[in-house]
Amino acid sequence: QDGYDLWLQYDKIDDDKVVENYLDHISGFHKFGSDETLDVATTELKTAFEGLVGQTLKELNSVEENSVVLGSEENLPSEIRAMLKSDLSEINSEGYVLKSLSLNNNRITVVTGKTDVGVLYGTFRLIKEMQLHNNITQCDIIDSPKIQKRLLNHWDNLDRTVERGYAGFSIWDWHHLPELIKPEYIDYARANASIGINGTVLTNVNASSLVLTSHYIEKVKALAEVFRPYGLQVYLTARFSSPMESGDLKTADPLDPEVRQWWKDKADEIYAEIPDFGGFLVKANSEGQPGPNNYDRSHVDGANMLAEAVAPHSGIVMWRAFVYSEDDPEDRAKQAYSEFVPFDGQFHDNVLVQVKNGPIDFQPREPFHPMFGAMPDTPLMMEFQITQEYLGFSSHLVYLPEMFEETLDEDTYVQGEGSTVAKVVDGTLSNKKLTGIAGVANIGTAKNWTGHPFGQANWYGFGRLAWDPYLDSEAIAKEWLKMTFSNEQEFVDPVKDLMIKSREAVVNYMTPLGLHHIMDTGHHYGPGPWVDDLGRPEWNPVYYHRATSEGVGFDRTESGSDALSQYAEPIREKYNSIETTPEKYLLWFHHVPWDYKMENGQTLWYNLAAKYQEGVEDVEEMVNTWNDIEEYVDDQRFEEIQMLLQIQLKEAKWWRNAVLLYFQQFSGKELPEFIPEPEYDLEYYQSLEFPYAPGISPSWH
Ligand code: BDP
């Protein structure tokens, strides 16, 4: 088992009763319609059935007893359509109905939707029911995605390096495209379709204009053709200065008529080749990327220009809000809100503003980004990071859906209690038609796609939450484990607990109590709270923790940067005081004296040490749990995970020792007795260098 098959493993079910149930109810399939999407659905069903129950699934010429009937609403015979009328009225264009019916005394299982993509999603659901060993005697499942644009964002460069990629090189083999279609492209599309991901941005946000040349459009087209039957649209990142880099124009000013025409022509050219091209993702005026500000124009000017170019083709523009400028270093956490909120309501209808989950940058824990809820007249798209840039790369087992869920569940209070981030993102809070969610992919050329075998759970879980942001991450973990490893409860329960706890573990051993951005600079691998010599203040960890002999933490209250004023009441008031701020966000919002007495009556210094120690112990527990389940997992994956957990344990200790020794210089206090004597001194930890840490792409050189 090398992990290549992801959660789509169709090994023979070893429970005879379960197999019997499936054989009793499914003997063949009949399809209505002749679309390529329907073809991939039936092929998948055949492969899965034959693998799971060990018998061929015949294609039938008509609907018979025990057949699976597949087809979109319009292609179904009227009798079946009539029976499903009310079910079909409940789903949207990508939803599905999976139902057991009796037709002319024949028992059948119908998989349908408004479109063939709905049928495909329904087919994957039926397969999943079997992978989970569920009874399919009385299927009655209706489901629809709650968010429209469910995208992966690949930070992949054309030279195949991947920014913040820890699973090898880019899976897009640009050099051999368009001719060479690798099986991975198809399996990638299958995997995404199985969880309902319907779009993929192929290229890095730190974009190259080369991908917009006709030479590359041809390659993109080849990928789009592979993905189309799976309901997966392709998107590209648009480098704002492309009109100049192409050699065509002397400016990229978004109000210049020639520039506007250039983008319209470019859009026409792309759509002529790829009629269902999704649109553009843009990082502008951020970290050196060009943008409208270069011409004294605004984000609205830039976004709307591109929006006009793709609008005739029903394309969209995802304009990123990840900006922080050199001119206003007071508090980086405030800048995106300050720059974007004044533009609320001014973007064209086909623009989404894409906002990271928190106001800094994909930390192990951040409070939700205050832009969520603050722009009721603009569709905001959530951006999560699936690749673990700040969470131990692909070496650490961290189950991210637990973290995604935490953000989605947070209450913004902008329209009173219950105004959750999920409701902003799915559009229900302010009645938005266009909705979206993106995850920065953790996929590469690694045989198992994601490097760490548990990284697959983060791809899977992202997809599930993109489909329904109200799902429970624990339930997602369980289904993933069953499909990926084993259905045995003795395996699933403890490993599910391990996954759920893994997120808090990484917070504990890296950045507990609201600490953030103290990773070593540049590569973000390992601790670097001491870094203070970089060009811009907010590139330095010392900017974020502000440790002195007085205390530690970033004062974002009224007496400090007042970033809190960007949140609604009662958050503002509650977090303004140390006593009422949840301890998990303490040092995010407050500069706190080392002797400050926390809820448990112990000092901050004591509690900080206790959290780091807890983090190490959490990983020790993970190691033990994994060792206990050996009999349920194939040797290859068992041993690989076992070895990776040892790396995680070593690095958790490294984090604890390095950070505590560093802060001890300021607190001036002994390490509490429960902290084992650090192996090395602070100078040693500070001297470590990682010139070849993975994930730094040429765009940073
Ligand atoms: C940061 C990454 C950097 C990305 C940037 C972004 O360190 O590589 O380019 O975010 O999101 O997290 O644009």
XYZ file of C-alpha atoms and ligand atoms in Angstrom:
714
model
C 0.000 0.000 0.000
C 1.736 3.142 -1.140
C -1.275 5.373 -0.493
C -1.783 6.295 -4.140
C -5.435 5.256 -4.078
C -6.248 7.786 -1.372
C -9.695 7.228 0.135
C -10.837 5.570 -3.068
C -9.622 2.125 -2.069
C -11.893 -0.555 -3.336
C -10.408 -3.626 -1.702
C -12.700 -6.584 -1.174
C -14.899 -6.126 1.906
C -14.037 -8.865 4.379
C -17.440 -8.934 6.096
C -19.595 -11.510 4.296
C -22.880 -10.143 5.599
C -22.131 -6.740 4.184
C -21.130 -8.207 0.827
C -24.343 -10.218 0.745
C -26.408 -7.114 1.367
C -24.835 -5.449 -1.658
C -25.130 -8.486 -3.897
C -28.779 -8.845 -2.885
C -29.559 -5.318 -3.950
C -27.313 -4.636 -6.869
C -26.938 -6.888 -9.839
C -26.341 -4.430 -12.625
C -26.805 -0.848 -13.711
C -28.781 0.963 -16.315
C -28.074 4.499 -17.394
C -30.262 7.120 -19.000
C -28.310 9.638 -21.044
C -25.029 9.575 -22.884
C -22.811 12.181 -21.405
C -19.089 11.743 -20.713
C -19.751 12.576 -17.079
C -22.260 9.757 -16.893
C -19.641 7.495 -18.410
C -17.082 8.297 -15.751
C -19.762 7.758 -13.097
C -20.634 4.292 -14.362
C -16.997 3.333 -14.851
C -16.284 4.347 -11.274
C -19.283 2.401 -9.993
C -18.186 -0.710 -11.877
C -14.622 -0.479 -10.598
C -15.748 0.118 -7.038
C -18.374 -2.618 -7.036
C -16.105 -5.183 -8.562
C -13.386 -4.356 -6.056
C -15.566 -4.157 -2.974
C -17.770 -7.192 -3.528
C -15.685 -9.132 -6.040
C -18.315 -9.481 -8.776
C -18.757 -7.885 -12.137
C -21.407 -5.216 -12.415
C -23.256 -5.669 -15.700
C -24.685 -2.914 -17.802
C -28.364 -3.744 -18.339
C -30.473 -2.915 -21.367
C -33.441 -1.973 -19.265
C -34.406 -1.333 -15.690
C -34.602 -4.673 -13.913
C -34.924 -5.952 -10.375
C -31.879 -4.860 -8.333
C -30.506 -2.418 -10.807
C -28.820 0.838 -10.073
C -30.436 3.435 -12.285
C -28.342 6.448 -13.157
C -29.353 9.557 -15.014
C -30.029 13.235 -14.631
C -33.561 14.391 -13.934
C -34.327 15.284 -17.536
C -33.138 11.924 -18.825
C -35.020 9.759 -16.346
C -38.238 8.060 -17.470
C -41.250 10.041 -16.382
C -42.481 7.423 -13.888
C -39.250 7.625 -11.890
C -39.148 11.367 -12.218
C -42.641 11.594 -10.821
C -41.738 9.469 -7.811
C -38.765 11.714 -7.049
C -40.444 15.023 -7.720
C -40.328 16.389 -4.198
C -36.797 15.097 -3.569
C -35.549 16.729 -6.728
C -37.141 20.007 -5.753
C -34.881 20.105 -2.706
C -31.528 20.000 -4.482
C -29.509 22.548 -6.425
C -27.751 22.031 -9.741
C -24.917 19.975 -8.263
C -26.932 18.085 -5.660
C -28.054 14.479 -5.854
C -30.778 12.094 -4.796
C -29.908 8.511 -3.930
C -33.030 6.511 -3.335
C -34.352 2.965 -3.170
C -37.622 2.665 -5.092
C -40.001 0.053 -6.293
C -40.744 0.362 -9.992
C -43.245 -2.073 -11.534
C -42.508 -4.359 -8.613
C -38.794 -4.150 -9.222
C -36.568 -2.918 -6.412
C -34.140 -0.394 -7.777
C -31.641 2.152 -6.507
C -31.806 5.474 -8.305
C -28.918 7.913 -8.501
C -29.983 11.200 -9.970
C -29.494 14.945 -9.903
C -30.367 18.009 -11.928
C -27.190 17.556 -13.946
C -24.853 14.710 -14.808
C -22.324 16.135 -12.384
C -24.968 15.693 -9.696
C -25.313 12.082 -10.809
C -21.539 11.662 -10.548
C -21.531 13.055 -7.003
C -24.432 10.742 -6.145
C -22.528 7.790 -7.554
C -19.554 8.578 -5.363
C -21.975 8.744 -2.448
C -23.319 5.293 -3.219
C -19.765 3.972 -3.418
C -18.967 5.636 -0.121
C -21.970 3.990 1.510
C -20.461 0.678 0.486
C -16.948 1.630 1.607
C -18.430 2.488 4.989
C -20.286 -0.859 5.004
C -23.626 0.882 5.389
C -26.833 -0.925 4.626
C -28.163 0.108 1.215
C -31.540 -1.600 1.471
C -33.447 1.611 2.031
C -31.373 4.396 0.562
C -32.899 7.799 1.057
C -30.187 10.379 0.766
C -30.565 13.905 -0.553
C -27.619 16.253 -0.525
C -26.461 19.461 -2.219
C -23.338 21.567 -1.881
C -23.850 24.692 0.206
C -21.018 26.638 -1.390
C -20.791 27.197 -5.121
C -17.103 27.474 -5.964
C -15.141 24.775 -4.141
C -11.563 25.162 -5.243
C -8.087 23.931 -4.703
C -5.408 26.562 -5.116
C -2.132 25.126 -6.317
C 0.850 27.296 -5.534
C 2.640 25.545 -8.388
C 5.230 27.233 -10.552
C 5.806 26.515 -14.207
C 9.255 25.098 -13.394
C 7.400 22.526 -11.243
C 8.621 23.827 -7.894
C 5.775 24.323 -5.463
C 5.657 27.265 -3.118
C 5.063 25.874 0.371
C 4.822 22.432 -1.196
C 6.137 19.559 0.895
C 5.063 16.606 -1.221
C 7.527 16.774 -4.078
C 7.218 18.730 -7.274
C 4.172 20.005 -9.095
C 1.952 17.309 -10.539
C 1.526 19.415 -13.692
C 4.163 18.246 -16.120
C 4.057 21.393 -18.230
C 6.949 20.350 -20.400
C 5.143 17.273 -21.701
C 1.736 18.875 -21.975
C -0.437 19.001 -23.987
C 0.494 15.631 -25.493
C 1.275 13.574 -22.436
C -1.757 12.966 -20.245
C -0.604 11.281 -17.088
C -2.860 8.868 -15.216
C -2.351 11.085 -12.172
C -4.389 13.829 -13.837
C -7.365 11.513 -14.091
C -6.970 10.187 -10.582
C -6.630 13.726 -9.299
C -9.927 14.602 -10.956
C -11.599 11.471 -9.584
C -10.429 12.237 -6.076
C -11.693 15.788 -6.274
C -15.020 14.776 -7.748
C -15.473 12.187 -5.015
C -15.521 14.985 -2.426
C -17.238 17.579 -4.584
C -14.341 19.898 -5.364
C -15.360 21.609 -8.604
C -12.477 23.885 -9.483
C -8.721 24.064 -9.467
C -6.389 27.010 -9.817
C -3.385 25.460 -11.502
C -0.768 28.104 -10.802
C 0.903 29.988 -7.972
C -0.550 33.256 -6.677
C 2.937 34.655 -7.119
C 2.157 34.360 -10.769
C 4.040 34.084 -14.011
C 2.570 35.824 -17.036
C 3.900 33.013 -19.193
C 0.901 30.821 -18.416
C -1.283 33.305 -20.279
C 0.642 32.890 -23.535
C -0.918 30.787 -26.290
C 1.774 28.145 -25.865
C 0.650 27.501 -22.299
C -3.053 27.999 -22.912
C -2.832 24.945 -25.122
C -1.419 22.977 -22.192
C -4.050 24.285 -19.823
C -6.668 23.264 -22.336
C -5.398 19.687 -22.281
C -5.815 19.552 -18.511
C -9.247 21.171 -18.743
C -10.334 18.426 -21.106
C -9.231 15.722 -18.715
C -11.020 17.399 -15.825
C -14.250 18.373 -17.573
C -16.092 15.047 -17.229
C -15.413 15.200 -13.499
C -17.067 18.572 -13.076
C -13.729 20.199 -12.337
C -13.152 23.617 -13.889
C -9.712 25.106 -14.361
C -8.670 28.582 -13.292
C -5.395 30.466 -13.586
C -3.630 33.104 -11.587
C -3.323 36.354 -13.520
C -0.188 38.376 -13.086
C -1.335 41.955 -13.125
C 1.562 43.198 -15.225
C 0.971 40.617 -17.984
C 0.025 43.202 -20.645
C 3.522 44.635 -20.253
C 5.403 41.381 -19.823
C 3.856 40.065 -22.999
C 5.658 42.924 -24.751
C 2.350 44.287 -26.035
C 1.900 47.382 -23.873
C 3.896 49.879 -21.867
C 1.518 49.959 -18.940
C -0.822 47.730 -16.957
C -2.917 50.634 -15.653
C -6.412 49.197 -15.165
C -8.081 52.393 -16.355
C -6.131 52.526 -19.590
C -8.444 51.516 -22.481
C -5.705 49.543 -24.198
C -5.015 47.562 -21.053
C -8.702 46.820 -20.623
C -8.884 45.676 -24.219
C -5.785 43.524 -23.749
C -7.469 41.591 -20.934
C -10.694 41.255 -22.914
C -8.788 39.832 -25.854
C -6.870 37.533 -23.544
C -10.089 36.282 -21.986
C -11.597 35.707 -25.450
C -8.503 33.786 -26.476
C -8.651 31.544 -23.412
C -12.390 30.920 -23.683
C -12.095 30.061 -27.356
C -9.933 27.129 -26.284
C -11.515 26.376 -22.914
C -15.197 27.311 -23.014
C -15.739 26.411 -19.352
C -12.629 28.174 -18.051
C -13.421 29.300 -14.496
C -11.648 32.633 -14.306
C -8.738 34.330 -12.574
C -7.259 34.361 -9.094
C -5.202 37.480 -8.385
C -2.648 38.451 -5.779
C -2.040 42.120 -6.323
C 0.073 44.640 -4.458
C 1.128 42.131 -1.916
C 4.625 40.882 -1.193
C 6.082 42.449 -4.296
C 3.376 41.378 -6.733
C 2.302 44.093 -9.186
C -1.190 45.531 -8.965
C -3.418 48.524 -9.523
C -1.767 50.481 -6.711
C 1.310 50.781 -8.940
C -0.817 53.202 -11.010
C -2.545 54.864 -8.070
C -5.614 52.807 -8.812
C -7.562 50.782 -6.300
C -8.246 47.090 -5.806
C -11.744 47.769 -7.155
C -10.323 49.230 -10.376
C -8.107 46.206 -10.836
C -10.655 43.550 -9.963
C -13.458 45.099 -11.989
C -11.312 45.414 -15.083
C -10.616 41.674 -15.038
C -14.210 40.954 -14.093
C -15.404 42.779 -17.212
C -13.048 40.746 -19.352
C -14.377 37.385 -18.163
C -18.022 38.369 -17.598
C -19.216 37.688 -21.175
C -18.016 34.114 -20.673
C -19.533 33.724 -17.199
C -16.081 33.725 -15.623
C -15.247 34.987 -12.158
C -12.409 36.881 -10.534
C -11.116 35.924 -7.105
C -9.260 38.936 -5.770
C -7.139 38.163 -2.745
C -7.268 40.320 0.354
C -3.895 39.115 1.623
C -2.159 42.487 1.669
C 0.072 44.248 4.121
C 2.021 47.302 3.244
C 5.376 48.640 4.221
C 3.960 52.060 4.992
C 1.769 51.012 7.857
C 3.645 48.522 9.982
C 1.729 49.356 13.169
C -0.200 46.112 13.064
C -0.177 43.822 10.090
C -3.330 42.129 11.424
C -5.313 45.294 10.644
C -4.248 46.037 7.128
C -6.434 43.855 4.925
C -9.552 45.073 6.684
C -8.447 48.718 6.481
C -7.727 48.414 2.789
C -10.757 46.413 1.692
C -13.737 47.204 3.884
C -14.142 50.737 2.476
C -14.713 49.139 -0.950
C -17.689 47.098 0.179
C -20.355 47.016 -2.525
C -18.126 48.383 -5.266
C -16.928 45.167 -6.844
C -18.683 43.746 -9.894
C -21.082 40.842 -9.418
C -18.608 38.253 -10.660
C -15.874 39.212 -8.193
C -15.201 37.344 -4.964
C -12.792 38.768 -2.443
C -10.719 35.863 -1.162
C -9.807 36.172 2.505
C -7.523 33.953 4.574
C -9.125 32.389 7.629
C -7.209 34.611 10.030
C -5.780 38.144 9.895
C -2.087 37.163 9.874
C -1.134 34.083 7.931
C -2.253 30.469 8.324
C -1.014 30.074 11.884
C -1.732 26.956 13.975
C -4.420 29.068 15.618
C -5.777 32.478 14.693
C -8.994 34.225 15.575
C -11.214 34.555 12.501
C -10.397 37.301 10.027
C -12.402 40.421 10.956
C -13.306 40.974 7.289
C -15.792 38.106 7.613
C -19.035 39.845 8.297
C -17.648 43.319 7.702
C -18.416 43.442 3.965
C -22.082 42.475 3.674
C -22.314 43.754 0.104
C -19.374 41.784 -1.240
C -19.113 38.028 -1.607
C -16.203 36.873 0.521
C -14.451 33.646 -0.313
C -12.692 31.687 2.429
C -9.063 30.731 1.870
C -7.719 27.897 4.020
C -4.248 26.450 3.701
C -4.188 22.681 3.378
C -0.450 22.559 2.918
C 1.161 22.833 6.355
C 3.420 25.835 5.894
C 3.326 26.777 9.569
C 2.242 23.426 10.980
C 5.197 21.126 10.567
C 5.202 20.705 6.781
C 4.415 17.163 5.659
C 6.365 15.727 8.598
C 3.742 16.383 11.269
C 0.397 14.678 11.622
C -2.061 17.526 12.093
C -5.714 17.056 11.247
C -6.700 20.416 9.824
C -10.484 20.057 9.431
C -10.688 20.495 13.205
C -9.089 23.905 12.705
C -11.225 24.761 9.667
C -14.318 23.899 11.667
C -13.212 26.123 14.536
C -13.048 29.122 12.191
C -16.266 28.326 10.352
C -18.123 28.021 13.654
C -16.885 31.310 15.092
C -19.575 33.879 15.638
C -18.910 37.260 14.037
C -22.024 38.739 15.748
C -22.358 41.239 12.887
C -26.057 40.549 12.653
C -26.520 39.419 16.222
C -25.788 36.056 17.750
C -25.431 33.186 15.294
C -23.773 35.217 12.510
C -21.140 32.574 12.025
C -18.258 32.696 9.582
C -19.837 29.699 7.810
C -22.923 31.802 7.119
C -20.802 34.562 5.630
C -19.025 32.087 3.391
C -22.109 30.165 2.244
C -23.839 33.464 1.555
C -26.837 32.923 3.814
C -26.009 35.759 6.193
C -26.406 38.527 3.630
C -28.064 36.703 0.828
C -25.152 36.280 -1.552
C -25.599 34.462 -4.838
C -21.947 33.890 -5.599
C -20.097 31.912 -2.918
C -16.717 30.245 -2.695
C -14.076 28.528 -0.628
C -10.485 27.695 -1.489
C -7.842 25.441 -0.001
C -4.155 25.848 -0.782
C -3.286 22.338 -1.947
C -0.856 19.972 -0.253
C -0.482 17.817 -3.344
C 2.692 16.963 -5.220
C 4.515 14.186 -7.045
C 4.847 12.110 -3.856
C 3.518 8.607 -4.519
C 0.832 9.128 -1.924
C 0.133 12.674 -3.219
C 0.551 14.527 0.077
C 3.826 13.306 1.612
C 2.405 12.466 5.014
C -0.267 9.783 4.627
C -2.487 11.770 6.999
C -2.120 14.820 4.756
C -4.708 13.071 2.601
C -7.240 13.580 5.388
C -6.712 17.320 5.101
C -7.434 17.317 1.371
C -10.432 15.073 1.967
C -11.725 17.067 4.919
C -11.321 20.353 3.122
C -13.472 19.026 0.297
C -16.153 17.831 2.674
C -16.313 21.169 4.499
C -16.324 23.023 1.199
C -19.399 21.009 0.291
C -21.017 21.599 3.661
C -19.313 23.985 6.083
C -21.547 22.806 8.916
C -20.196 19.255 8.972
C -18.527 17.911 12.062
C -14.790 17.364 11.627
C -14.928 14.337 13.884
C -17.439 12.611 11.630
C -15.273 13.490 8.629
C -12.222 11.945 10.321
C -14.133 8.736 10.956
C -15.319 8.291 7.402
C -11.888 9.089 6.039
C -10.246 6.534 8.317
C -12.713 3.852 7.333
C -12.267 4.463 3.640
C -8.497 4.842 3.871
C -7.480 2.204 6.396
C -10.016 0.018 8.135
C -13.628 -0.164 9.248
C -12.762 -1.815 12.549
C -14.052 0.189 15.458
C -10.992 -0.722 17.538
C -8.959 1.093 14.932
C -11.272 3.945 14.008
C -12.103 5.211 17.504
C -8.611 5.689 18.917
C -7.148 7.003 15.679
C -10.049 9.423 15.250
C -9.262 10.739 18.753
C -5.615 11.017 17.807
C -6.544 13.072 14.733
C -8.851 15.394 16.634
C -6.255 16.015 19.340
C -3.433 16.496 16.860
C -4.483 20.056 16.084
C -4.340 21.215 19.714
C -1.063 19.342 20.052
C 0.603 21.437 17.355
C -0.771 24.622 18.893
C 0.633 23.538 22.258
C 4.131 22.729 21.100
C 4.447 25.602 18.621
C 2.330 28.611 19.571
C 0.180 28.159 22.675
C -1.940 30.818 24.397
C -2.244 33.020 21.308
C 1.431 33.251 20.360
C 1.918 33.436 16.590
C 4.409 33.745 13.766
C 7.438 32.728 15.798
C 8.533 30.196 13.185
C 11.988 30.634 11.735
C 11.788 33.189 8.984
C 11.628 32.440 5.275
C 11.128 28.688 5.275
C 8.979 28.698 8.453
C 10.511 25.420 9.574
C 11.135 25.150 13.304
C 11.230 27.817 15.986
C 12.772 31.255 15.435
C 11.309 33.601 18.066
C 14.660 35.401 18.227
C 14.705 36.546 14.588
C 14.890 40.351 14.542
C 17.099 41.393 11.667
C 14.887 41.287 8.602
C 14.184 44.242 6.361
C 10.565 44.812 7.287
C 9.387 44.851 10.910
C 6.496 42.448 10.341
C 8.789 39.823 8.837
C 10.414 39.354 12.237
C 8.999 37.048 14.912
C 9.970 39.586 17.612
C 7.367 41.907 16.093
C 4.660 39.356 16.918
C 5.552 38.267 20.445
C 7.018 41.543 21.761
C 8.663 39.852 24.724
C 10.308 42.106 27.298
C 11.160 41.622 30.938
C 7.691 43.007 31.635
C 5.767 40.421 29.689
C 4.885 38.958 26.324
C 2.172 39.276 23.663
C 0.764 41.765 21.158
C -1.531 44.400 22.609
C -4.329 44.690 20.084
C -6.761 46.312 22.489
C -7.744 49.979 22.672
C -4.522 50.714 24.503
C -2.508 49.012 21.781
C -3.020 48.693 18.033
C -6.792 48.523 18.523
C -7.158 45.758 15.937
C -10.028 44.674 18.144
C -12.098 47.568 16.873
C -12.413 45.651 13.600
C -14.588 43.062 15.328
C -18.236 43.512 16.283
C -19.594 43.706 19.793
C -19.604 41.796 22.096
C -16.277 40.375 20.856
C -14.639 43.766 21.105
C -15.596 44.324 24.686
C -14.984 40.775 25.769
C -11.513 40.556 24.254
C -10.558 44.040 25.351
C -10.030 42.826 28.865
C -7.448 40.198 29.777
C -9.819 38.534 32.213
C -12.529 37.838 29.668
C -10.342 36.968 26.667
C -10.356 33.232 25.987
C -6.944 31.948 27.053
C -6.339 30.456 23.637
C -6.185 34.031 22.242
C -4.542 35.665 25.248
C -1.211 36.712 23.726
C -2.815 37.456 20.377
C -4.689 40.360 21.927
C -2.732 41.275 25.048
C 0.728 42.019 26.301
C 0.678 40.067 29.538
C 3.038 40.220 32.555
C 4.991 37.026 33.190
C 3.541 36.897 36.697
C -0.035 37.365 35.589
C -2.233 34.828 37.380
C -4.295 32.785 34.964
C -7.541 30.891 35.487
C -5.856 27.967 37.215
C -4.139 30.298 39.686
C -0.698 29.755 38.159
C 1.383 32.434 36.455
C 1.596 33.030 32.731
C 5.192 31.792 32.714
C 4.158 28.576 34.424
C 1.229 28.071 32.061
C 3.289 28.772 28.979
C 5.790 26.122 30.024
C 2.943 23.751 30.878
C 1.433 24.158 27.410
C 4.721 23.408 25.653
C 5.151 20.353 27.843
C 1.576 19.298 27.153
C 2.305 19.550 23.428
C 5.210 17.141 23.750
C 3.108 14.771 25.827
C 0.286 14.981 23.296
C 2.686 13.712 20.638
C 3.946 10.959 22.949
C 0.341 9.860 23.272
C -0.059 9.939 19.489
C 2.991 7.710 19.159
C 1.534 5.217 21.655
C -1.886 5.204 20.059
C -0.363 4.494 16.681
C 1.806 1.679 18.043
C -1.315 0.053 19.468
C -3.195 -0.238 16.185
C -0.485 -1.970 14.183
C -2.630 -5.016 13.368
C -5.158 -2.934 11.439
C -2.798 -1.221 9.011
C -0.593 -2.550 6.218
C 3.092 -2.591 7.046
C 4.140 0.064 4.608
C 1.838 2.786 5.819
C 2.088 1.692 9.442
C 5.847 2.004 9.502
C 5.987 5.200 7.520
C 3.598 6.896 9.923
C 5.459 5.473 12.884
C 8.712 7.007 11.644
C 7.061 10.319 10.848
C 5.616 10.471 14.352
C 9.137 10.133 15.714
C 10.159 13.196 13.705
C 7.147 15.020 15.088
C 8.079 14.065 18.637
C 11.669 15.174 18.182
C 10.532 18.469 16.724
C 7.909 19.063 19.418
C 10.723 18.824 21.980
C 12.886 21.094 19.877
C 10.099 23.672 19.839
C 9.522 23.421 23.587
C 13.173 23.722 24.500
C 14.081 26.466 22.075
C 11.098 28.704 22.784
C 11.184 28.308 26.568
C 14.943 28.962 26.735
C 14.433 32.032 24.603
C 11.568 33.473 26.641
C 13.350 32.614 29.867
C 15.801 35.413 29.082
C 12.909 37.823 29.451
C 10.911 36.202 32.220
C 14.054 35.678 34.285
C 12.410 32.670 35.893
C 13.392 29.063 36.370
C 11.831 26.459 34.122
C 9.117 24.694 36.120
C 10.239 21.318 37.479
C 8.078 19.346 35.041
C 10.190 20.539 32.108
C 13.033 18.085 31.495
C 16.476 19.634 31.307
C 16.824 20.900 27.692
C 19.283 18.881 25.654
C 21.068 21.931 24.294
C 21.473 25.588 25.178
C 19.761 28.483 23.445
C 22.824 29.337 21.333
C 22.676 25.896 19.822
C 19.027 26.245 18.821
C 19.726 29.681 17.407
C 22.627 28.409 15.364
C 20.570 25.865 13.430
C 20.193 26.665 9.757
C 18.119 24.973 7.126
C 19.284 26.220 3.753
C 17.484 23.398 1.975
C 14.203 23.396 3.844
C 11.544 22.536 1.264
C 8.787 24.742 -0.027
C 10.572 27.926 -0.921
C 9.929 28.653 -4.544
C 12.038 30.802 -6.849
C 9.545 33.614 -6.406
C 11.137 34.237 -3.017
C 14.702 34.443 -4.309
C 2.423 33.247 2.870
C 3.492 32.426 2.221
C 3.898 32.906 0.873
C 2.671 33.175 0.027
C 1.763 34.144 0.744
C 0.438 34.341 0.045
O 4.608 32.421 3.080
O 4.720 31.923 0.306
O 3.008 33.674 -1.207
O 1.435 33.646 2.010
O -0.541 33.780 0.530
O 1.797 32.388 3.772
O 0.351 35.056 -0.926
